[in-house]
Amino acid sequence: MWNFPLFPQQASTSARSTDALFFFLLGVMLFFAVLIFVLVFIFAIKYRRRDTSYVPPVIVQLVSLEAAWIAIPFGLVIVIFAWGTLLYFEHRSPPPGAIEMYVVGKQWMWKTQHPEGQREINTLHVPVGRPVKLIMTSEDVIHSFFVPAFRVKQDVLPGRYTSLWFQATAAGEYHLFCSQYCGTDHAQMIGTVVAMEDADYQRWLGGGAAEGTMASAGERLFNRLGCATCHLESGQGRGPALGGIYGRGIGLANGRVATADEDYLRESILNPGAKIVGGYPNVMPTYQGQVTEEQLMQLMAYIKSVKP
Amino acid sequence: MSSKTVEPVSETPVNYLNASFGLRSWLLTIDHKRIALLYLVTITLFFFVGGVFALLIRLELLTPRGDLFTAETYNKLFTMHGLIMIFFFLIPAVPAVLGNFLVPLMIGARDLAFPRINLLSYYIYAVGGTFTMYSVVAGGVDTGWTFYTPYSSTYSNTHVTAMVIGIFITGFSSILTGLNFIVTIHKMRAPGLTWFRLPLFLWSIYATSIIMILGTPSVAMALALVAMERLLHIGIFDPRLGGDPLLFQHLFWFYSHPAVYIMILPGMGIVSEIVPCFSRKRIFGYSFVAFSSLAIAVLGFLVWGHHMFVAGQSIYAGIIFSALSFLVAIPSAVKVFNWTATLYKGSVSFATPMLYALGFIGLFTIGGLTGLVLATLGLDIHVHDTYFVIAHFHYIMVGGMVMAYLGGIHFWWPKITGRLYPDSWGRLAAAIIFIGFNLTFFPQFIVGYLGMPRRYHVYPPEFQVLNVFSTAGASILGVGYLLPLLYLFWSLKYGAKSPANPWDATGLEWMAPSPPPTQNFPVTPLVAWEAYEYEKREVPVA
Amino acid sequence: MTHAASPRTYVIVLLALLALTVVTTVVAHIDLGPGNSAVAMLIAVVKMLLVMLFFMHIRYEARLTRLFAGAGLLWLLFMIGLVMADVLSRNWR
Amino acid sequence: MPEPTHALAEQFDDLEQQRQASTIGMWVFLATEVIFFGALITGYTEYRASYYQAWAAASKHLSVVFGAIMTILLLSSSFTMAMAVHFARLGGRKRLALCLLLTILLGAVFVGMKFMEWHDHYQRHEVPGMGFEFPGPNAREAQLFFSFYFAMTGFHALHMIVGIGILAVLTGLALLGRLAPPRHVPVDIAGLYWHFVDIVWIFLFPLLYLVDLHHK
Ligand code: HEA
Ligand code: HEA
Ligand code: CUA
Ligand SMILES: [Cu+2]
């Protein structure tokens, strides 16, 4: 019973960098907490009331001392802030070439899909040593994808995409928690992240998905929903060609430029009138209510895969 | 007009307690001191209701399985625990009880500027509390105290609307109290009582009032919009209707972060009164402590986004909010250092209020320092919504503010009731609370960094041992909180009569008799001294 | 007792307010690009100032009163400013 | 709140202190009102930035002429209110009551027009959550605009109605001669409130009625 953990497993690259900063802060915290406790203790004991005729001296203030205890914490927090912000950028910038996996949260389960097409529920298999980027959304309320061993967490919102990335460093099974309160079974919206050596992961993938890769599923949808009738690869159709648009700046009819990220693609499909591509009429119908979150993600995987 | 009562000499002089009798004379009183007592009773009631919820939470968490309550019940428990503790206990605790009692006394006024509005705000509070209790009794609410949309606005099918209305109403009580204090402190100070002669308690009440009036309307509107979404099915925050759920979080935290300073500033004010009194020394760095209250109140409004670092907020906004959060920590640091320095070369005695004040300094420091971890962008990713956050704020709110509140109650109890309580019982209770508190909440830092998410009634078994500590601590804490209730009650009847100034403290409130007469001061005092001139007073025998 | 403006001033202020209402309505029909919103808000602020300065006697009130009148507006700017800082930069990379 | 029998309440030392306290109290209250409406304006600003086209389209469903007339009414009522304060200070009982009555009248017409407008929206199915219909591609976002439209004008109208109630009480008191100096301060305070509500509308008018009118 006494062999309970006091410190979480370190199983990702960001776990190491997070803990490094945490230990620095722990040092700062210990220093100040001990300083205050010790000073209060010493003063209280040393100057305890013994003699009622003793009149304590009048010390109104010491500006130099005040300046010191404003300046020193100030200097320290600048360091903490800078370090924390750099770490945050590291957390928020997936390295190029990360494997893109898709996550949909709903009350109260996690649905995940690999680019190769495998779907899982409440589990996610990932390879060790390769960066993985998760593109996530929710079907209902806000959830949060939290893997303590990786020190990653990101809220998952309905109507939008959020993402996070990690690179596992040790094979094993790790807790996956939903950490944003989402209703009755919030505490049961848990699962496992299985990190596997790359070879094992490839073998696991080898099982293959019946419906093929996400992009090919997306392509089938693209044809079935009639997108292909307007979005011809030649660019001669009624709508613009979609090859290679992902990540590019798109000149809009209102003169602004929008980056074609996941949220843009989503909006273009569900609410095409919101941002009109320059030079095209506003004729694309909305697909609101006709595609599920997962199908949207497949469409997106397809659009990303089309070469210009 | 001030009646010409002479300094009372008879056995039981006329005071605000025995000036008139009957329920009516209490329920319709416009005397700030009686209104303070009305609040005291109501707030104590709410504290114990919230405390029972806390105990039930801890009981469920004794085991990793959900064996005591269903998921729904548990979710309602922590929601109502949080809501009651925050909106009906801690926010009004010091301002409405001690603030109401002391503000006019400390500035030498006969009452607040708007006594009727003061009574009105008590009744608004009571009506809001009634709505809340209705929604609790009717079946409760399960949204968490934060009411995040779209869960609260479209998915939850509990009594959210009644609860939201209750909080909306209570908000106006807070606004009117703050308004009253601001005007009173500006306009009703006794002649000679300049800003820099004010006791620091008043500076912090003033800063608190600023937050109350400028923050509260935002959460009122946010909650009104949630109610409208629920009742009328219009989309304001609902993403399916094009809304942005983060907008709710912005409007909510625009109030609710500053509100945490509503919950701590008055406590800091109390500590700034107690520490000089029991060190027989002027407070160190008066003007720095005074201005840091204002700095906290103003800067505190600019940091709310630190609750949304992983919520899908822009990373650039996150950077701004993080930087400002660090800035707002500096004035708190200034206060802690100044209190510590006040002890230096003092004549320190360990009466009950002082023990609470010293406890406050230590526990607030721990809570505040862990706030730095949360304000650090890269680290909050890991600890957000885990027990680390729970431990952080309980350290500040329970270890800090509840301690300060109890310290203040013990400090001014003789003034309020005219009776002395048994000091040894007081010190015992303070020690029990200190130990129980740390046992409850320190393990939560560890279990939080391990990754245990908050608002979970079932959890992986490896977290159990730490949770057992926590539950054990909570029961000690419960006993600790029960004690003052008992002996303070006891003192009402059996306690020795208190002189006007039992601690030989400075401050105008101690110049009025204990308990003070309805008019507070027969003649308006003329202030020709600075605050905390302890060097000019005798040291009482410890 | 503070002295206040005379009825004459009130009439002038009223006329100015009415004129500005007409101006803002007319200007809204002219294409100024993004300038339309700016002009509309500018005119609204001027109207607000007129009401505050004269009808509400801010001109003749103590500094303290002006402080509180300004505080509400400043805090509103805090709110809008920081919320928009988030909203507008959410999709930056 | 019952009127104090004496002009001076017992917690104050003199009338000037009491007047200043009331005035500052009212301004503090107005500061809270700024944030109250401000939360709505913040939401409005976010969505307007996100869905500009939809909001421009939706705004065209409001009648600018109607809005402008309402603005003029309200500004005029502010003028009569200022005159009421003026006469209250001078002690003109009848003129005070007259100005108050005029203010109430203008305010009531404003509220009446607001109700007419809401009724029109209702008939045109422009009320969110009640069978909302909107032509064109932006129905969803237009509904958001109308949600804000109703919330903002609704809370404003609520303030107007409260204000009219207060002014009605004051008119009665004025006629009874109970607002003669030095007891005129309530008129000052009510005036501040009324002008504030006017200022809110000064902003609501361009925000709601005047979005992108130059595009047809
Ligand atoms: C009274 C209540 C109170 C107070 C005063 C504070 C004070 C602070 N809080 Fe806390 N906080 C809460 C109550 C409070 N908090 C609550 C209730 C929540 C959770 C809400 C929820 O989600 O339910 C929360 C959550 C919370 C978060 C969000 C966490 C998350 O959800 O992920 C953050 C992030 O920045 C934060 C930061 C801070 C900081 C920096 C301070 C600072 O003001 C602290 C300043 C104090 C010190 C720093 C200590 C003294 C200083 C020294 C001894 C000197 C050394 C100092 C330096 C080197 C700077 N708090
Ligand atoms: C002022 C605020 C305040 C106060 C005083 C407290 C006091 C306590 N809180 Fe609470 N707490 C919050 C504010 C507060 N809390 C908030 C805002 C949340 C977040 C809610 C949310 O997520 O939405 C929270 C959440 C919260 C949780 C997390 C729940 C979860 O996320 O799943 C826990 C768990 O341990 C907890 C425990 C306690 C305990 C043990 C106390 C103790 O200090 C209580 C002590 C009091 C008593 C014990 C009662 C008094 C005694 C008796 C009734 C006599 C009988 C008892 C005995 C003889 C033993 N609190
Ligand atoms: Cu999903 Cu919590
Ligand atoms: Cu905060």
PDB file of C-alpha atoms in Angstrom, chain A residues 1-2 4-9 15 17-19 21-22 25-26 28-30 32-33 35-37 39-41 43-63 65-67 69-70 73-75 77-78 80-81 83-85 87-89 91-92 107-108 139-142 144 146-160 162 175-190 288, chain B residues 71-72 75 78-79 142-144 148-151 155 239-240 244-246 249 277-288 309-316 318-319 322-323 326-327 330 333-334 336-338 340-341 343-350 358 361-363 365-366 369-370 372-373 376-386 388 434 446 449-458 460 462-463 465-466 469 534-535 539-542:
ATOM      1  CA  MET A   1       0.000   0.000   0.000  1.00  0.00           C
ATOM      2  CA  TRP A   2       2.867   2.400   0.659  1.00  0.00           C
ATOM      3  CA  PHE A   4       2.135   4.674  -4.293  1.00  0.00           C
ATOM      4  CA  PRO A   5       3.672   7.065  -6.815  1.00  0.00           C
ATOM      5  CA  LEU A   6       4.710  10.574  -5.845  1.00  0.00           C
ATOM      6  CA  PHE A   7       5.769  11.697  -9.263  1.00  0.00           C
ATOM      7  CA  PRO A   8       4.209  10.969 -12.639  1.00  0.00           C
ATOM      8  CA  GLN A   9       5.888   8.852 -15.307  1.00  0.00           C
ATOM      9  CA  ALA A  15       7.437  15.612 -20.134  1.00  0.00           C
ATOM     10  CA  SER A  17      11.104  19.831 -20.531  1.00  0.00           C
ATOM     11  CA  THR A  18       7.982  20.419 -18.445  1.00  0.00           C
ATOM     12  CA  ASP A  19       9.498  18.774 -15.405  1.00  0.00           C
ATOM     13  CA  LEU A  21      10.800  23.978 -15.485  1.00  0.00           C
ATOM     14  CA  PHE A  22       8.672  22.549 -12.709  1.00  0.00           C
ATOM     15  CA  LEU A  25       9.781  26.584  -9.878  1.00  0.00           C
ATOM     16  CA  LEU A  26       9.777  24.110  -7.064  1.00  0.00           C
ATOM     17  CA  VAL A  28      11.795  29.105  -6.201  1.00  0.00           C
ATOM     18  CA  MET A  29       8.735  28.114  -4.217  1.00  0.00           C
ATOM     19  CA  LEU A  30      10.734  26.260  -1.615  1.00  0.00           C
ATOM     20  CA  PHE A  32      10.386  31.690  -0.584  1.00  0.00           C
ATOM     21  CA  ALA A  33       8.191  29.414   1.487  1.00  0.00           C
ATOM     22  CA  LEU A  35      12.287  32.001   3.876  1.00  0.00           C
ATOM     23  CA  ILE A  36       8.913  33.260   5.063  1.00  0.00           C
ATOM     24  CA  PHE A  37       8.294  30.351   7.427  1.00  0.00           C
ATOM     25  CA  LEU A  39      11.626  34.368   9.347  1.00  0.00           C
ATOM     26  CA  VAL A  40       8.160  34.357  10.867  1.00  0.00           C
ATOM     27  CA  PHE A  41       9.188  31.581  13.200  1.00  0.00           C
ATOM     28  CA  PHE A  43      10.934  36.629  14.769  1.00  0.00           C
ATOM     29  CA  ALA A  44       7.946  35.281  16.616  1.00  0.00           C
ATOM     30  CA  ILE A  45      10.088  33.265  19.002  1.00  0.00           C
ATOM     31  CA  LYS A  46      12.944  35.656  19.398  1.00  0.00           C
ATOM     32  CA  TYR A  47      10.771  38.704  19.939  1.00  0.00           C
ATOM     33  CA  ARG A  48       8.047  37.002  21.918  1.00  0.00           C
ATOM     34  CA  ARG A  49       6.606  39.144  24.621  1.00  0.00           C
ATOM     35  CA  ARG A  50       8.623  38.796  27.789  1.00  0.00           C
ATOM     36  CA  ASP A  51       8.708  42.206  29.261  1.00  0.00           C
ATOM     37  CA  THR A  52       5.704  44.511  29.150  1.00  0.00           C
ATOM     38  CA  SER A  53       7.853  47.567  29.657  1.00  0.00           C
ATOM     39  CA  TYR A  54       9.708  46.916  26.398  1.00  0.00           C
ATOM     40  CA  VAL A  55       8.589  49.386  23.722  1.00  0.00           C
ATOM     41  CA  PRO A  56       9.378  48.145  20.226  1.00  0.00           C
ATOM     42  CA  PRO A  57      11.232  50.633  18.049  1.00  0.00           C
ATOM     43  CA  VAL A  58       9.371  52.674  15.479  1.00  0.00           C
ATOM     44  CA  ILE A  59      10.390  51.517  12.027  1.00  0.00           C
ATOM     45  CA  VAL A  60       8.121  53.121   9.501  1.00  0.00           C
ATOM     46  CA  GLN A  61       9.610  51.739   6.348  1.00  0.00           C
ATOM     47  CA  LEU A  62      12.878  51.212   4.570  1.00  0.00           C
ATOM     48  CA  VAL A  63      12.550  52.159   0.944  1.00  0.00           C
ATOM     49  CA  LEU A  65      14.281  47.079   1.472  1.00  0.00           C
ATOM     50  CA  GLU A  66      10.921  47.587  -0.211  1.00  0.00           C
ATOM     51  CA  ALA A  67      12.670  48.158  -3.515  1.00  0.00           C
ATOM     52  CA  TRP A  69      11.673  42.808  -2.393  1.00  0.00           C
ATOM     53  CA  ILE A  70       9.866  44.258  -5.326  1.00  0.00           C
ATOM     54  CA  PRO A  73      10.573  38.718  -7.293  1.00  0.00           C
ATOM     55  CA  PHE A  74      10.127  40.823 -10.395  1.00  0.00           C
ATOM     56  CA  GLY A  75      13.368  39.585 -11.870  1.00  0.00           C
ATOM     57  CA  VAL A  77       9.055  36.101 -12.545  1.00  0.00           C
ATOM     58  CA  ILE A  78      10.512  37.466 -15.755  1.00  0.00           C
ATOM     59  CA  ILE A  80       9.801  32.089 -15.142  1.00  0.00           C
ATOM     60  CA  PHE A  81       7.563  33.827 -17.622  1.00  0.00           C
ATOM     61  CA  TRP A  83      10.914  30.002 -19.785  1.00  0.00           C
ATOM     62  CA  GLY A  84       7.253  29.056 -19.466  1.00  0.00           C
ATOM     63  CA  THR A  85       6.386  30.843 -22.670  1.00  0.00           C
ATOM     64  CA  LEU A  87       7.924  25.807 -23.301  1.00  0.00           C
ATOM     65  CA  TYR A  88       4.414  26.733 -24.338  1.00  0.00           C
ATOM     66  CA  PHE A  89       5.537  27.458 -27.869  1.00  0.00           C
ATOM     67  CA  HIS A  91       4.007  22.516 -26.849  1.00  0.00           C
ATOM     68  CA  ARG A  92       2.055  24.391 -29.451  1.00  0.00           C
ATOM     69  CA  GLN A 107     -20.257  12.538 -24.039  1.00  0.00           C
ATOM     70  CA  TRP A 108     -18.567  10.345 -22.779  1.00  0.00           C
ATOM     71  CA  GLU A 139     -19.633  16.631 -31.011  1.00  0.00           C
ATOM     72  CA  ASP A 140     -21.345  18.188 -28.033  1.00  0.00           C
ATOM     73  CA  VAL A 141     -19.816  19.981 -25.052  1.00  0.00           C
ATOM     74  CA  ILE A 142     -16.270  20.953 -24.188  1.00  0.00           C
ATOM     75  CA  SER A 144     -10.243  18.038 -22.645  1.00  0.00           C
ATOM     76  CA  PHE A 146      -5.179  14.921 -21.073  1.00  0.00           C
ATOM     77  CA  VAL A 147      -2.311  12.453 -20.925  1.00  0.00           C
ATOM     78  CA  PRO A 148      -0.444  13.082 -17.656  1.00  0.00           C
ATOM     79  CA  ALA A 149       2.535  10.932 -18.594  1.00  0.00           C
ATOM     80  CA  PHE A 150       3.068  13.125 -21.660  1.00  0.00           C
ATOM     81  CA  ARG A 151       2.258  16.413 -19.817  1.00  0.00           C
ATOM     82  CA  VAL A 152      -0.096  17.372 -22.610  1.00  0.00           C
ATOM     83  CA  LYS A 153      -3.596  18.691 -22.361  1.00  0.00           C
ATOM     84  CA  GLN A 154      -5.889  20.561 -24.684  1.00  0.00           C
ATOM     85  CA  ASP A 155      -9.573  21.378 -24.502  1.00  0.00           C
ATOM     86  CA  VAL A 156     -11.686  19.957 -27.282  1.00  0.00           C
ATOM     87  CA  LEU A 157     -14.387  22.300 -28.457  1.00  0.00           C
ATOM     88  CA  PRO A 158     -17.538  21.823 -30.461  1.00  0.00           C
ATOM     89  CA  GLY A 159     -17.559  23.674 -33.753  1.00  0.00           C
ATOM     90  CA  ARG A 160     -13.813  24.159 -33.919  1.00  0.00           C
ATOM     91  CA  THR A 162      -7.838  22.366 -31.565  1.00  0.00           C
ATOM     92  CA  HIS A 175      -3.833   7.139 -18.710  1.00  0.00           C
ATOM     93  CA  LEU A 176      -5.970   9.235 -20.971  1.00  0.00           C
ATOM     94  CA  PHE A 177      -8.331  11.498 -19.011  1.00  0.00           C
ATOM     95  CA  CYS A 178     -11.040  13.910 -19.962  1.00  0.00           C
ATOM     96  CA  SER A 179     -10.113  16.797 -17.751  1.00  0.00           C
ATOM     97  CA  GLN A 180     -12.755  19.356 -18.639  1.00  0.00           C
ATOM     98  CA  TYR A 181     -15.990  18.764 -16.805  1.00  0.00           C
ATOM     99  CA  CYS A 182     -18.514  17.537 -19.366  1.00  0.00           C
ATOM    100  CA  GLY A 183     -21.475  16.149 -17.485  1.00  0.00           C
ATOM    101  CA  THR A 184     -22.557  13.007 -15.710  1.00  0.00           C
ATOM    102  CA  ASP A 185     -19.894  10.539 -16.746  1.00  0.00           C
ATOM    103  CA  HIS A 186     -17.009  12.972 -17.011  1.00  0.00           C
ATOM    104  CA  ALA A 187     -15.008  10.742 -14.664  1.00  0.00           C
ATOM    105  CA  GLN A 188     -15.587   7.739 -16.915  1.00  0.00           C
ATOM    106  CA  MET A 189     -14.451   9.469 -20.071  1.00  0.00           C
ATOM    107  CA  ILE A 190     -11.089   7.866 -19.677  1.00  0.00           C
ATOM    108  CA  GLN A 288     -24.381  21.557 -42.285  1.00  0.00           C
TER     109      GLN A 288
ATOM    110  CA  ALA B  71     -22.009  10.232 -10.724  1.00  0.00           C
ATOM    111  CA  GLU B  72     -24.871  12.730 -10.903  1.00  0.00           C
ATOM    112  CA  ASN B  75     -21.343  16.265  -9.667  1.00  0.00           C
ATOM    113  CA  PHE B  78     -19.027  19.714  -5.823  1.00  0.00           C
ATOM    114  CA  THR B  79     -21.037  22.194  -7.841  1.00  0.00           C
ATOM    115  CA  ASP B 142     -24.376  19.771 -11.890  1.00  0.00           C
ATOM    116  CA  THR B 143     -22.496  22.298 -14.001  1.00  0.00           C
ATOM    117  CA  GLY B 144     -19.548  23.022 -11.743  1.00  0.00           C
ATOM    118  CA  TYR B 148     -19.202  26.482 -18.706  1.00  0.00           C
ATOM    119  CA  THR B 149     -21.271  26.619 -21.851  1.00  0.00           C
ATOM    120  CA  PRO B 150     -22.562  24.802 -23.850  1.00  0.00           C
ATOM    121  CA  TYR B 151     -22.935  22.279 -21.037  1.00  0.00           C
ATOM    122  CA  TYR B 155     -26.965  20.008 -22.108  1.00  0.00           C
ATOM    123  CA  PRO B 239     -21.583  26.743 -31.211  1.00  0.00           C
ATOM    124  CA  ARG B 240     -24.297  24.998 -33.181  1.00  0.00           C
ATOM    125  CA  ASP B 244     -18.483  30.997 -29.223  1.00  0.00           C
ATOM    126  CA  PRO B 245     -18.392  29.078 -25.940  1.00  0.00           C
ATOM    127  CA  LEU B 246     -15.173  30.836 -25.025  1.00  0.00           C
ATOM    128  CA  GLN B 249     -15.570  31.946 -20.248  1.00  0.00           C
ATOM    129  CA  CYS B 277      -1.492  44.877  17.408  1.00  0.00           C
ATOM    130  CA  PHE B 278       0.105  41.687  18.661  1.00  0.00           C
ATOM    131  CA  SER B 279       3.624  42.853  17.873  1.00  0.00           C
ATOM    132  CA  ARG B 280       2.993  46.228  19.491  1.00  0.00           C
ATOM    133  CA  LYS B 281       4.590  47.854  16.494  1.00  0.00           C
ATOM    134  CA  ARG B 282       3.659  50.055  13.611  1.00  0.00           C
ATOM    135  CA  ILE B 283       3.115  48.102  10.444  1.00  0.00           C
ATOM    136  CA  PHE B 284       6.208  48.038   8.323  1.00  0.00           C
ATOM    137  CA  GLY B 285       5.813  49.949   5.050  1.00  0.00           C
ATOM    138  CA  TYR B 286       2.299  51.292   5.542  1.00  0.00           C
ATOM    139  CA  SER B 287       2.073  53.012   2.195  1.00  0.00           C
ATOM    140  CA  PHE B 288       3.447  50.016   0.312  1.00  0.00           C
ATOM    141  CA  PHE B 309      -4.635  28.673 -21.241  1.00  0.00           C
ATOM    142  CA  VAL B 310      -5.702  25.310 -22.647  1.00  0.00           C
ATOM    143  CA  ALA B 311      -9.281  26.266 -23.417  1.00  0.00           C
ATOM    144  CA  GLY B 312      -8.608  27.092 -27.043  1.00  0.00           C
ATOM    145  CA  GLN B 313      -7.783  30.708 -26.402  1.00  0.00           C
ATOM    146  CA  SER B 314      -5.298  32.339 -28.740  1.00  0.00           C
ATOM    147  CA  ILE B 315      -1.757  31.578 -27.677  1.00  0.00           C
ATOM    148  CA  TYR B 316      -0.874  35.256 -27.996  1.00  0.00           C
ATOM    149  CA  GLY B 318      -2.341  33.544 -23.338  1.00  0.00           C
ATOM    150  CA  ILE B 319       1.051  35.215 -23.281  1.00  0.00           C
ATOM    151  CA  SER B 322       0.433  35.029 -18.232  1.00  0.00           C
ATOM    152  CA  ALA B 323       2.690  38.065 -18.051  1.00  0.00           C
ATOM    153  CA  PHE B 326       2.992  37.374 -12.761  1.00  0.00           C
ATOM    154  CA  LEU B 327       2.767  41.121 -12.294  1.00  0.00           C
ATOM    155  CA  ILE B 330       4.265  41.167  -6.915  1.00  0.00           C
ATOM    156  CA  ALA B 333       4.664  39.468  -2.258  1.00  0.00           C
ATOM    157  CA  VAL B 334       5.119  43.013  -0.980  1.00  0.00           C
ATOM    158  CA  VAL B 336       3.853  39.165   2.835  1.00  0.00           C
ATOM    159  CA  PHE B 337       7.304  40.669   3.261  1.00  0.00           C
ATOM    160  CA  ASN B 338       5.977  43.705   5.087  1.00  0.00           C
ATOM    161  CA  THR B 340       7.043  39.536   8.247  1.00  0.00           C
ATOM    162  CA  ALA B 341       9.168  42.607   8.761  1.00  0.00           C
ATOM    163  CA  LEU B 343       7.371  41.196  13.572  1.00  0.00           C
ATOM    164  CA  TYR B 344      11.028  42.179  13.659  1.00  0.00           C
ATOM    165  CA  LYS B 345      11.959  43.564  17.059  1.00  0.00           C
ATOM    166  CA  GLY B 346       8.342  43.539  18.104  1.00  0.00           C
ATOM    167  CA  SER B 347       6.817  42.331  21.324  1.00  0.00           C
ATOM    168  CA  VAL B 348       4.982  39.347  19.937  1.00  0.00           C
ATOM    169  CA  SER B 349       2.190  37.658  21.818  1.00  0.00           C
ATOM    170  CA  PHE B 350       0.325  34.590  20.654  1.00  0.00           C
ATOM    171  CA  LEU B 358       0.469  33.894  11.325  1.00  0.00           C
ATOM    172  CA  ILE B 361       0.808  34.344   6.218  1.00  0.00           C
ATOM    173  CA  GLY B 362       2.267  30.870   5.857  1.00  0.00           C
ATOM    174  CA  LEU B 363      -0.618  29.217   4.049  1.00  0.00           C
ATOM    175  CA  THR B 365       2.353  32.141   0.795  1.00  0.00           C
ATOM    176  CA  ILE B 366       2.167  28.491  -0.207  1.00  0.00           C
ATOM    177  CA  LEU B 369       3.481  30.560  -4.791  1.00  0.00           C
ATOM    178  CA  THR B 370       1.725  27.597  -6.380  1.00  0.00           C
ATOM    179  CA  LEU B 372       2.929  30.997 -10.008  1.00  0.00           C
ATOM    180  CA  VAL B 373       3.068  27.432 -11.347  1.00  0.00           C
ATOM    181  CA  THR B 376       3.361  29.686 -16.116  1.00  0.00           C
ATOM    182  CA  LEU B 377       2.068  28.876 -19.576  1.00  0.00           C
ATOM    183  CA  GLY B 378       4.038  25.697 -20.154  1.00  0.00           C
ATOM    184  CA  LEU B 379       3.264  24.235 -16.749  1.00  0.00           C
ATOM    185  CA  ASP B 380      -0.414  25.061 -16.633  1.00  0.00           C
ATOM    186  CA  ILE B 381      -0.863  22.753 -19.611  1.00  0.00           C
ATOM    187  CA  HIS B 382      -0.100  19.870 -17.299  1.00  0.00           C
ATOM    188  CA  VAL B 383      -1.708  20.976 -14.057  1.00  0.00           C
ATOM    189  CA  HIS B 384      -4.799  22.736 -15.367  1.00  0.00           C
ATOM    190  CA  ASP B 385      -8.008  21.106 -14.105  1.00  0.00           C
ATOM    191  CA  THR B 386      -6.149  18.737 -11.814  1.00  0.00           C
ATOM    192  CA  PHE B 388      -3.052  20.875  -8.171  1.00  0.00           C
ATOM    193  CA  PHE B 434      -3.872  24.413  10.879  1.00  0.00           C
ATOM    194  CA  ILE B 446       1.072  15.732  -5.252  1.00  0.00           C
ATOM    195  CA  TYR B 449       0.885  16.805 -10.357  1.00  0.00           C
ATOM    196  CA  LEU B 450       0.449  13.060 -10.762  1.00  0.00           C
ATOM    197  CA  GLY B 451      -2.432  13.954 -13.010  1.00  0.00           C
ATOM    198  CA  MET B 452      -5.609  13.305 -11.069  1.00  0.00           C
ATOM    199  CA  PRO B 453      -8.267  15.437 -12.758  1.00  0.00           C
ATOM    200  CA  ARG B 454     -10.686  17.419 -10.656  1.00  0.00           C
ATOM    201  CA  ARG B 455     -14.421  16.734 -10.636  1.00  0.00           C
ATOM    202  CA  TYR B 456     -13.798  12.962 -10.722  1.00  0.00           C
ATOM    203  CA  HIS B 457     -15.682  10.747  -8.318  1.00  0.00           C
ATOM    204  CA  VAL B 458     -13.874   7.629  -9.520  1.00  0.00           C
ATOM    205  CA  PRO B 460      -7.324   5.174 -10.733  1.00  0.00           C
ATOM    206  CA  GLU B 462      -2.805   4.434  -7.445  1.00  0.00           C
ATOM    207  CA  PHE B 463      -4.128   7.806  -6.253  1.00  0.00           C
ATOM    208  CA  VAL B 465      -3.440   6.712  -0.465  1.00  0.00           C
ATOM    209  CA  LEU B 466      -3.066  10.410  -0.985  1.00  0.00           C
ATOM    210  CA  PHE B 469      -4.827  11.470   3.803  1.00  0.00           C
ATOM    211  CA  TYR B 534       1.583  51.344  19.209  1.00  0.00           C
ATOM    212  CA  GLU B 535       4.692  52.944  20.631  1.00  0.00           C
ATOM    213  CA  VAL B 539       1.795  46.733  26.356  1.00  0.00           C
ATOM    214  CA  PRO B 540      -0.948  44.614  27.900  1.00  0.00           C
ATOM    215  CA  VAL B 541       0.131  41.719  30.047  1.00  0.00           C
ATOM    216  CA  ALA B 542       0.260  38.665  27.839  1.00  0.00           C
TER     217      ALA B 542
END
